[in-house]
Amino acid sequence: MSEETDSGTAAPDERWGQCSSRACPLLGTVGRGGQWWCFCHFEADAGEADTVTRIVRSHRAIYTATLDVRAHVGADDWPRVYRSVQQRLLDAGHADLLPCELDASPYRPGRPIVQQWLARLERFLLDAVRDGLRRIAAQAATESGAGPRTPPPSSRDCVARMRATLAPLAKREASAQWAFDLLERIAAKPTNAPPPEAVRCALDAVGSPAGRAYAASATDTQRARWRAALQVIGSSAAAAMPSREPGEDDEEPERVTG
Ligand SMILES: [Zn+2]
């Protein structure tokens, strides 16, 4: 069951893995300026942060859907969560955001892929944020007498917008460093585990090619800490964490074979 907190007043420790912007309900998976931000706040100026949060929070059915999908996909309770997420989207008038053909591979029509669906949900939030900020900027320009309407976009504007649209798609996946940063925090304070959606997101990033490369270039001490953290959160990924520096040729790893 997802913990839906509306207040956003969780203590700092309870916001491990969360976006650095105050009261933002999303995971902070993209690094900038020494802090972790969600895909919506990543591009926003500091002055826009609260507006971005407000826009995200105004789409509760959708942001909770993204968090629930991240937290529960593949888990035992996934069928129930999957149904409840879809019901919530329907109740909010978003039949267009139910899993559908748009989310299926062309090679397997009729079988929506959860990750594609999740990307579409997150994309909806990102578009809502951008539209909201644009509307506010246009309104401010009108009120300051800068013109009744924003001028039609030039081709340079279009290219810039296209780049801006495409850039975060590459950053949608959590960075490996974020994931290992999360593991460090768990290792340092095992009794205070981050929320399940952060854990799932981190495990995906740890298991990704970037995550494996990151782990391979780390020291044994770091990997031992991360392994301990993975054991705390009960992940089978702990076994996959290499326990030796590459090229070390001492005794066999302490693996018990039956
Ligand atoms: Zn955020």
PDB file of C-alpha atoms and ligand atoms in Angstrom:
ATOM      1  CA  MET A   1       0.000   0.000   0.000  1.00  0.00           C
ATOM      2  CA  SER A   2       1.420   3.326  -0.917  1.00  0.00           C
ATOM      3  CA  GLU A   3       1.973   5.980   1.681  1.00  0.00           C
ATOM      4  CA  GLU A   4       0.456   9.077   0.174  1.00  0.00           C
ATOM      5  CA  THR A   5       1.573  12.070   2.121  1.00  0.00           C
ATOM      6  CA  ASP A   6       0.028  15.313   1.063  1.00  0.00           C
ATOM      7  CA  SER A   7       1.582  17.548   3.646  1.00  0.00           C
ATOM      8  CA  GLY A   8       5.112  17.190   2.379  1.00  0.00           C
ATOM      9  CA  THR A   9       6.244  17.967   5.895  1.00  0.00           C
ATOM     10  CA  ALA A  10       8.143  14.749   6.407  1.00  0.00           C
ATOM     11  CA  ALA A  11      11.319  15.079   8.406  1.00  0.00           C
ATOM     12  CA  PRO A  12      14.485  15.201   6.302  1.00  0.00           C
ATOM     13  CA  ASP A  13      15.342  11.605   7.190  1.00  0.00           C
ATOM     14  CA  GLU A  14      11.986  10.421   5.919  1.00  0.00           C
ATOM     15  CA  ARG A  15      12.625  12.107   2.604  1.00  0.00           C
ATOM     16  CA  TRP A  16      15.663  10.018   1.715  1.00  0.00           C
ATOM     17  CA  GLY A  17      15.632   9.439  -1.993  1.00  0.00           C
ATOM     18  CA  GLN A  18      13.049  12.159  -2.500  1.00  0.00           C
ATOM     19  CA  CYS A  19      13.363  15.260  -4.663  1.00  0.00           C
ATOM     20  CA  SER A  20      15.234  18.078  -2.890  1.00  0.00           C
ATOM     21  CA  SER A  21      12.469  20.535  -3.609  1.00  0.00           C
ATOM     22  CA  ARG A  22      10.408  21.078  -0.487  1.00  0.00           C
ATOM     23  CA  ALA A  23       7.147  19.103  -0.483  1.00  0.00           C
ATOM     24  CA  CYS A  24       7.731  17.562  -3.909  1.00  0.00           C
ATOM     25  CA  PRO A  25       6.269  14.044  -3.802  1.00  0.00           C
ATOM     26  CA  LEU A  26       8.540  12.606  -6.503  1.00  0.00           C
ATOM     27  CA  LEU A  27      11.820  10.749  -6.232  1.00  0.00           C
ATOM     28  CA  GLY A  28      14.987  12.778  -6.615  1.00  0.00           C
ATOM     29  CA  THR A  29      16.842  10.753  -9.192  1.00  0.00           C
ATOM     30  CA  VAL A  30      18.773  13.374 -11.148  1.00  0.00           C
ATOM     31  CA  GLY A  31      21.795  15.171  -9.693  1.00  0.00           C
ATOM     32  CA  ARG A  32      22.404  18.896 -10.021  1.00  0.00           C
ATOM     33  CA  GLY A  33      24.362  21.256  -7.792  1.00  0.00           C
ATOM     34  CA  GLY A  34      25.119  18.573  -5.223  1.00  0.00           C
ATOM     35  CA  GLN A  35      21.447  17.734  -4.680  1.00  0.00           C
ATOM     36  CA  TRP A  36      18.990  15.245  -6.111  1.00  0.00           C
ATOM     37  CA  TRP A  37      15.954  16.395  -8.049  1.00  0.00           C
ATOM     38  CA  CYS A  38      12.988  14.805  -9.737  1.00  0.00           C
ATOM     39  CA  PHE A  39      12.642  14.963 -13.516  1.00  0.00           C
ATOM     40  CA  CYS A  40      10.239  17.915 -13.126  1.00  0.00           C
ATOM     41  CA  HIS A  41      12.403  20.023 -10.820  1.00  0.00           C
ATOM     42  CA  PHE A  42      15.660  19.178 -12.532  1.00  0.00           C
ATOM     43  CA  GLU A  43      15.263  21.929 -15.132  1.00  0.00           C
ATOM     44  CA  ALA A  44      13.343  24.426 -13.025  1.00  0.00           C
ATOM     45  CA  ASP A  45      14.831  27.644 -11.687  1.00  0.00           C
ATOM     46  CA  ALA A  46      14.840  28.023  -7.922  1.00  0.00           C
ATOM     47  CA  GLY A  47      12.113  30.660  -8.215  1.00  0.00           C
ATOM     48  CA  GLU A  48       9.843  28.218 -10.033  1.00  0.00           C
ATOM     49  CA  ALA A  49      10.300  25.318  -7.635  1.00  0.00           C
ATOM     50  CA  ASP A  50       7.126  25.841  -5.604  1.00  0.00           C
ATOM     51  CA  THR A  51       5.053  26.331  -8.748  1.00  0.00           C
ATOM     52  CA  VAL A  52       6.438  23.088 -10.167  1.00  0.00           C
ATOM     53  CA  THR A  53       5.560  21.282  -6.938  1.00  0.00           C
ATOM     54  CA  ARG A  54       2.055  22.734  -7.025  1.00  0.00           C
ATOM     55  CA  ILE A  55       1.529  21.563 -10.613  1.00  0.00           C
ATOM     56  CA  VAL A  56       2.813  18.069  -9.830  1.00  0.00           C
ATOM     57  CA  ARG A  57       0.600  17.851  -6.744  1.00  0.00           C
ATOM     58  CA  SER A  58      -2.443  18.968  -8.719  1.00  0.00           C
ATOM     59  CA  HIS A  59      -2.163  15.668 -10.640  1.00  0.00           C
ATOM     60  CA  ARG A  60      -2.393  13.416  -7.644  1.00  0.00           C
ATOM     61  CA  ALA A  61      -3.804  10.376  -9.451  1.00  0.00           C
ATOM     62  CA  ILE A  62      -0.898  10.514 -11.874  1.00  0.00           C
ATOM     63  CA  TYR A  63       2.030  11.174  -9.568  1.00  0.00           C
ATOM     64  CA  THR A  64       0.823   8.540  -7.110  1.00  0.00           C
ATOM     65  CA  ALA A  65       0.467   6.189 -10.080  1.00  0.00           C
ATOM     66  CA  THR A  66       4.126   6.699 -11.034  1.00  0.00           C
ATOM     67  CA  LEU A  67       5.236   6.090  -7.446  1.00  0.00           C
ATOM     68  CA  ASP A  68       3.041   3.016  -7.047  1.00  0.00           C
ATOM     69  CA  VAL A  69       4.198   1.510 -10.318  1.00  0.00           C
ATOM     70  CA  ARG A  70       7.827   2.063  -9.337  1.00  0.00           C
ATOM     71  CA  ALA A  71       7.246   0.595  -5.900  1.00  0.00           C
ATOM     72  CA  HIS A  72       5.112  -2.420  -6.722  1.00  0.00           C
ATOM     73  CA  VAL A  73       5.726  -3.632 -10.257  1.00  0.00           C
ATOM     74  CA  GLY A  74       6.768  -7.270 -10.104  1.00  0.00           C
ATOM     75  CA  ALA A  75       5.892  -7.578  -6.408  1.00  0.00           C
ATOM     76  CA  ASP A  76       3.329 -10.012  -5.022  1.00  0.00           C
ATOM     77  CA  ASP A  77       0.734  -7.292  -4.640  1.00  0.00           C
ATOM     78  CA  TRP A  78       1.303  -5.924  -8.146  1.00  0.00           C
ATOM     79  CA  PRO A  79      -2.014  -7.174  -9.654  1.00  0.00           C
ATOM     80  CA  ARG A  80      -3.970  -5.401  -6.911  1.00  0.00           C
ATOM     81  CA  VAL A  81      -1.894  -2.200  -7.185  1.00  0.00           C
ATOM     82  CA  TYR A  82      -2.145  -2.300 -10.980  1.00  0.00           C
ATOM     83  CA  ARG A  83      -5.943  -2.374 -10.743  1.00  0.00           C
ATOM     84  CA  SER A  84      -6.119   0.332  -8.095  1.00  0.00           C
ATOM     85  CA  VAL A  85      -3.805   2.638 -10.070  1.00  0.00           C
ATOM     86  CA  GLN A  86      -5.981   2.230 -13.160  1.00  0.00           C
ATOM     87  CA  GLN A  87      -9.126   2.879 -11.145  1.00  0.00           C
ATOM     88  CA  ARG A  88      -7.589   6.056  -9.725  1.00  0.00           C
ATOM     89  CA  LEU A  89      -6.705   7.293 -13.210  1.00  0.00           C
ATOM     90  CA  LEU A  90     -10.238   6.551 -14.401  1.00  0.00           C
ATOM     91  CA  ASP A  91     -11.780   8.327 -11.419  1.00  0.00           C
ATOM     92  CA  ALA A  92      -9.607  11.363 -12.199  1.00  0.00           C
ATOM     93  CA  GLY A  93     -10.880  11.388 -15.794  1.00  0.00           C
ATOM     94  CA  HIS A  94      -7.691  10.072 -17.330  1.00  0.00           C
ATOM     95  CA  ALA A  95      -8.815   7.091 -19.363  1.00  0.00           C
ATOM     96  CA  ASP A  96      -6.216   8.297 -21.878  1.00  0.00           C
ATOM     97  CA  LEU A  97      -3.482   7.379 -19.409  1.00  0.00           C
ATOM     98  CA  LEU A  98      -4.477   3.744 -18.892  1.00  0.00           C
ATOM     99  CA  PRO A  99      -2.009   1.186 -20.228  1.00  0.00           C
ATOM    100  CA  CYS A 100      -2.779   0.689 -23.907  1.00  0.00           C
ATOM    101  CA  GLU A 101      -1.434   0.030 -27.351  1.00  0.00           C
ATOM    102  CA  LEU A 102       0.721   3.165 -27.104  1.00  0.00           C
ATOM    103  CA  ASP A 103       2.780   1.344 -24.486  1.00  0.00           C
ATOM    104  CA  ALA A 104       3.221  -1.888 -26.421  1.00  0.00           C
ATOM    105  CA  SER A 105       6.205  -2.948 -28.456  1.00  0.00           C
ATOM    106  CA  PRO A 106       5.487  -3.093 -32.201  1.00  0.00           C
ATOM    107  CA  TYR A 107       6.718  -6.659 -31.997  1.00  0.00           C
ATOM    108  CA  ARG A 108       4.196  -7.609 -29.339  1.00  0.00           C
ATOM    109  CA  PRO A 109       1.061  -5.590 -30.043  1.00  0.00           C
ATOM    110  CA  GLY A 110      -1.643  -5.745 -27.429  1.00  0.00           C
ATOM    111  CA  ARG A 111       0.819  -6.260 -24.567  1.00  0.00           C
ATOM    112  CA  PRO A 112       1.513  -2.921 -22.887  1.00  0.00           C
ATOM    113  CA  ILE A 113       4.986  -2.701 -21.354  1.00  0.00           C
ATOM    114  CA  VAL A 114       4.845  -1.328 -17.830  1.00  0.00           C
ATOM    115  CA  GLN A 115       8.049   0.701 -18.211  1.00  0.00           C
ATOM    116  CA  GLN A 116       6.674   2.370 -21.346  1.00  0.00           C
ATOM    117  CA  TRP A 117       3.439   3.126 -19.570  1.00  0.00           C
ATOM    118  CA  LEU A 118       5.372   4.563 -16.620  1.00  0.00           C
ATOM    119  CA  ALA A 119       7.365   6.731 -19.029  1.00  0.00           C
ATOM    120  CA  ARG A 120       4.112   8.040 -20.508  1.00  0.00           C
ATOM    121  CA  LEU A 121       2.737   8.880 -17.059  1.00  0.00           C
ATOM    122  CA  GLU A 122       5.933  10.702 -16.098  1.00  0.00           C
ATOM    123  CA  ARG A 123       5.948  12.404 -19.434  1.00  0.00           C
ATOM    124  CA  PHE A 124       2.434  13.694 -18.734  1.00  0.00           C
ATOM    125  CA  LEU A 125       3.660  15.310 -15.502  1.00  0.00           C
ATOM    126  CA  LEU A 126       6.654  16.861 -17.221  1.00  0.00           C
ATOM    127  CA  ASP A 127       4.460  18.291 -19.994  1.00  0.00           C
ATOM    128  CA  ALA A 128       1.977  19.629 -17.431  1.00  0.00           C
ATOM    129  CA  VAL A 129       4.805  21.383 -15.595  1.00  0.00           C
ATOM    130  CA  ARG A 130       6.206  22.900 -18.779  1.00  0.00           C
ATOM    131  CA  ASP A 131       2.780  24.027 -20.006  1.00  0.00           C
ATOM    132  CA  GLY A 132       1.993  25.519 -16.611  1.00  0.00           C
ATOM    133  CA  LEU A 133       5.265  27.443 -16.455  1.00  0.00           C
ATOM    134  CA  ARG A 134       4.810  28.672 -20.028  1.00  0.00           C
ATOM    135  CA  ARG A 135       1.278  29.866 -19.298  1.00  0.00           C
ATOM    136  CA  ILE A 136       2.432  31.709 -16.199  1.00  0.00           C
ATOM    137  CA  ALA A 137       5.285  33.360 -18.125  1.00  0.00           C
ATOM    138  CA  ALA A 138       2.901  34.376 -20.936  1.00  0.00           C
ATOM    139  CA  GLN A 139       0.430  35.797 -18.450  1.00  0.00           C
ATOM    140  CA  ALA A 140       3.164  37.756 -16.694  1.00  0.00           C
ATOM    141  CA  ALA A 141       4.278  39.152 -20.054  1.00  0.00           C
ATOM    142  CA  THR A 142       0.701  40.200 -20.861  1.00  0.00           C
ATOM    143  CA  GLU A 143       0.244  41.865 -17.497  1.00  0.00           C
ATOM    144  CA  SER A 144       3.507  43.767 -17.829  1.00  0.00           C
ATOM    145  CA  GLY A 145       2.330  45.079 -21.214  1.00  0.00           C
ATOM    146  CA  ALA A 146       4.906  43.146 -23.173  1.00  0.00           C
ATOM    147  CA  GLY A 147       2.268  42.106 -25.684  1.00  0.00           C
ATOM    148  CA  PRO A 148      -1.183  40.591 -25.807  1.00  0.00           C
ATOM    149  CA  ARG A 149       0.052  37.159 -26.793  1.00  0.00           C
ATOM    150  CA  THR A 150       3.313  35.338 -27.017  1.00  0.00           C
ATOM    151  CA  PRO A 151       4.642  35.577 -30.567  1.00  0.00           C
ATOM    152  CA  PRO A 152       4.545  32.472 -32.752  1.00  0.00           C
ATOM    153  CA  PRO A 153       7.594  30.318 -32.139  1.00  0.00           C
ATOM    154  CA  SER A 154      10.552  30.736 -34.442  1.00  0.00           C
ATOM    155  CA  SER A 155      12.228  27.640 -35.792  1.00  0.00           C
ATOM    156  CA  ARG A 156      15.021  28.250 -33.274  1.00  0.00           C
ATOM    157  CA  ASP A 157      12.447  28.178 -30.482  1.00  0.00           C
ATOM    158  CA  CYS A 158      11.077  24.943 -31.875  1.00  0.00           C
ATOM    159  CA  VAL A 159      14.493  23.327 -31.973  1.00  0.00           C
ATOM    160  CA  ALA A 160      15.228  24.535 -28.448  1.00  0.00           C
ATOM    161  CA  ARG A 161      11.917  23.155 -27.244  1.00  0.00           C
ATOM    162  CA  MET A 162      12.500  19.857 -28.986  1.00  0.00           C
ATOM    163  CA  ARG A 163      15.930  19.578 -27.352  1.00  0.00           C
ATOM    164  CA  ALA A 164      14.430  20.441 -23.988  1.00  0.00           C
ATOM    165  CA  THR A 165      11.778  17.787 -24.508  1.00  0.00           C
ATOM    166  CA  LEU A 166      14.215  15.106 -25.484  1.00  0.00           C
ATOM    167  CA  ALA A 167      16.939  15.852 -22.944  1.00  0.00           C
ATOM    168  CA  PRO A 168      15.136  14.670 -19.815  1.00  0.00           C
ATOM    169  CA  LEU A 169      14.058  11.461 -21.499  1.00  0.00           C
ATOM    170  CA  ALA A 170      17.684  10.421 -21.414  1.00  0.00           C
ATOM    171  CA  LYS A 171      17.784  11.397 -17.741  1.00  0.00           C
ATOM    172  CA  ARG A 172      14.532   9.737 -16.788  1.00  0.00           C
ATOM    173  CA  GLU A 173      16.371   6.720 -15.474  1.00  0.00           C
ATOM    174  CA  ALA A 174      17.848   7.262 -12.069  1.00  0.00           C
ATOM    175  CA  SER A 175      21.568   7.918 -12.178  1.00  0.00           C
ATOM    176  CA  ALA A 176      23.772   5.182 -10.792  1.00  0.00           C
ATOM    177  CA  GLN A 177      25.372   7.632  -8.407  1.00  0.00           C
ATOM    178  CA  TRP A 178      21.992   8.476  -6.925  1.00  0.00           C
ATOM    179  CA  ALA A 179      21.346   4.788  -6.333  1.00  0.00           C
ATOM    180  CA  PHE A 180      24.670   4.209  -4.620  1.00  0.00           C
ATOM    181  CA  ASP A 181      24.254   7.382  -2.616  1.00  0.00           C
ATOM    182  CA  LEU A 182      20.993   5.883  -1.377  1.00  0.00           C
ATOM    183  CA  LEU A 183      22.781   2.635  -0.483  1.00  0.00           C
ATOM    184  CA  GLU A 184      25.393   4.626   1.467  1.00  0.00           C
ATOM    185  CA  ARG A 185      22.631   6.251   3.486  1.00  0.00           C
ATOM    186  CA  ILE A 186      21.006   2.884   4.198  1.00  0.00           C
ATOM    187  CA  ALA A 187      24.363   1.420   5.251  1.00  0.00           C
ATOM    188  CA  ALA A 188      24.958   4.369   7.562  1.00  0.00           C
ATOM    189  CA  LYS A 189      21.523   4.128   9.175  1.00  0.00           C
ATOM    190  CA  PRO A 190      19.978   0.715   8.448  1.00  0.00           C
ATOM    191  CA  THR A 191      16.981   1.267  10.700  1.00  0.00           C
ATOM    192  CA  ASN A 192      15.753   4.116   8.547  1.00  0.00           C
ATOM    193  CA  ALA A 193      15.000   2.566   5.170  1.00  0.00           C
ATOM    194  CA  PRO A 194      13.866   4.833   2.338  1.00  0.00           C
ATOM    195  CA  PRO A 195      10.392   4.463   0.833  1.00  0.00           C
ATOM    196  CA  PRO A 196       9.809   1.361  -1.331  1.00  0.00           C
ATOM    197  CA  GLU A 197       9.551   3.297  -4.580  1.00  0.00           C
ATOM    198  CA  ALA A 198      13.006   4.790  -3.952  1.00  0.00           C
ATOM    199  CA  VAL A 199      14.368   1.340  -3.157  1.00  0.00           C
ATOM    200  CA  ARG A 200      12.924  -0.161  -6.331  1.00  0.00           C
ATOM    201  CA  CYS A 201      14.180   2.704  -8.411  1.00  0.00           C
ATOM    202  CA  ALA A 202      17.635   2.399  -6.846  1.00  0.00           C
ATOM    203  CA  LEU A 203      17.737  -1.360  -7.451  1.00  0.00           C
ATOM    204  CA  ASP A 204      16.925  -0.782 -11.114  1.00  0.00           C
ATOM    205  CA  ALA A 205      19.775   1.701 -11.338  1.00  0.00           C
ATOM    206  CA  VAL A 206      22.193  -0.574  -9.460  1.00  0.00           C
ATOM    207  CA  GLY A 207      21.390  -3.423 -11.826  1.00  0.00           C
ATOM    208  CA  SER A 208      21.703  -1.282 -14.940  1.00  0.00           C
ATOM    209  CA  PRO A 209      24.878  -1.334 -17.065  1.00  0.00           C
ATOM    210  CA  ALA A 210      25.794   2.074 -15.613  1.00  0.00           C
ATOM    211  CA  GLY A 211      25.251   0.741 -12.096  1.00  0.00           C
ATOM    212  CA  ARG A 212      27.379  -2.331 -12.711  1.00  0.00           C
ATOM    213  CA  ALA A 213      30.162  -0.164 -14.144  1.00  0.00           C
ATOM    214  CA  TYR A 214      29.920   2.118 -11.116  1.00  0.00           C
ATOM    215  CA  ALA A 215      30.168  -0.846  -8.742  1.00  0.00           C
ATOM    216  CA  ALA A 216      33.066  -2.324 -10.669  1.00  0.00           C
ATOM    217  CA  SER A 217      35.084   0.874 -10.344  1.00  0.00           C
ATOM    218  CA  ALA A 218      34.443   1.187  -6.605  1.00  0.00           C
ATOM    219  CA  THR A 219      36.668   0.016  -3.778  1.00  0.00           C
ATOM    220  CA  ASP A 220      36.085  -3.191  -1.855  1.00  0.00           C
ATOM    221  CA  THR A 221      35.171  -1.140   1.200  1.00  0.00           C
ATOM    222  CA  GLN A 222      32.488   0.711  -0.707  1.00  0.00           C
ATOM    223  CA  ARG A 223      31.116  -2.472  -2.174  1.00  0.00           C
ATOM    224  CA  ALA A 224      31.019  -4.108   1.246  1.00  0.00           C
ATOM    225  CA  ARG A 225      28.931  -1.193   2.530  1.00  0.00           C
ATOM    226  CA  TRP A 226      26.599  -1.370  -0.462  1.00  0.00           C
ATOM    227  CA  ARG A 227      26.250  -5.122  -0.032  1.00  0.00           C
ATOM    228  CA  ALA A 228      25.277  -4.584   3.579  1.00  0.00           C
ATOM    229  CA  ALA A 229      22.740  -1.983   2.500  1.00  0.00           C
ATOM    230  CA  LEU A 230      21.282  -4.323  -0.101  1.00  0.00           C
ATOM    231  CA  GLN A 231      20.971  -7.020   2.556  1.00  0.00           C
ATOM    232  CA  VAL A 232      19.146  -4.563   4.792  1.00  0.00           C
ATOM    233  CA  ILE A 233      16.557  -3.997   2.094  1.00  0.00           C
ATOM    234  CA  GLY A 234      16.454  -7.728   1.386  1.00  0.00           C
ATOM    235  CA  SER A 235      17.652  -7.609  -2.154  1.00  0.00           C
ATOM    236  CA  SER A 236      18.972 -10.537  -4.095  1.00  0.00           C
ATOM    237  CA  ALA A 237      21.089  -7.915  -5.852  1.00  0.00           C
ATOM    238  CA  ALA A 238      23.460  -8.179  -2.892  1.00  0.00           C
ATOM    239  CA  ALA A 239      24.706 -11.449  -4.297  1.00  0.00           C
ATOM    240  CA  ALA A 240      25.463  -9.775  -7.604  1.00  0.00           C
ATOM    241  CA  MET A 241      27.657  -7.121  -6.013  1.00  0.00           C
ATOM    242  CA  PRO A 242      31.220  -8.161  -6.909  1.00  0.00           C
ATOM    243  CA  SER A 243      33.156  -8.744  -3.721  1.00  0.00           C
ATOM    244  CA  ARG A 244      36.628  -8.497  -5.246  1.00  0.00           C
ATOM    245  CA  GLU A 245      38.557  -5.892  -7.113  1.00  0.00           C
ATOM    246  CA  PRO A 246      38.881  -7.020 -10.708  1.00  0.00           C
ATOM    247  CA  GLY A 247      42.153  -8.805 -11.219  1.00  0.00           C
ATOM    248  CA  GLU A 248      42.612  -9.927  -7.653  1.00  0.00           C
ATOM    249  CA  ASP A 249      43.712 -13.497  -7.584  1.00  0.00           C
ATOM    250  CA  ASP A 250      43.684 -14.537  -3.991  1.00  0.00           C
ATOM    251  CA  GLU A 251      41.615 -17.308  -2.509  1.00  0.00           C
ATOM    252  CA  GLU A 252      38.188 -18.295  -3.734  1.00  0.00           C
ATOM    253  CA  PRO A 253      35.369 -15.936  -2.815  1.00  0.00           C
ATOM    254  CA  GLU A 254      33.593 -17.074   0.321  1.00  0.00           C
ATOM    255  CA  ARG A 255      30.781 -18.649  -1.610  1.00  0.00           C
ATOM    256  CA  VAL A 256      29.320 -21.781  -0.106  1.00  0.00           C
ATOM    257  CA  THR A 257      28.394 -24.358  -2.671  1.00  0.00           C
ATOM    258  CA  GLY A 258      26.103 -27.177  -1.787  1.00  0.00           C
TER     259      GLY A 258
HETATM  260 ZN    ZN B   1      10.579  17.463  -7.548  1.00  0.00          ZN
END
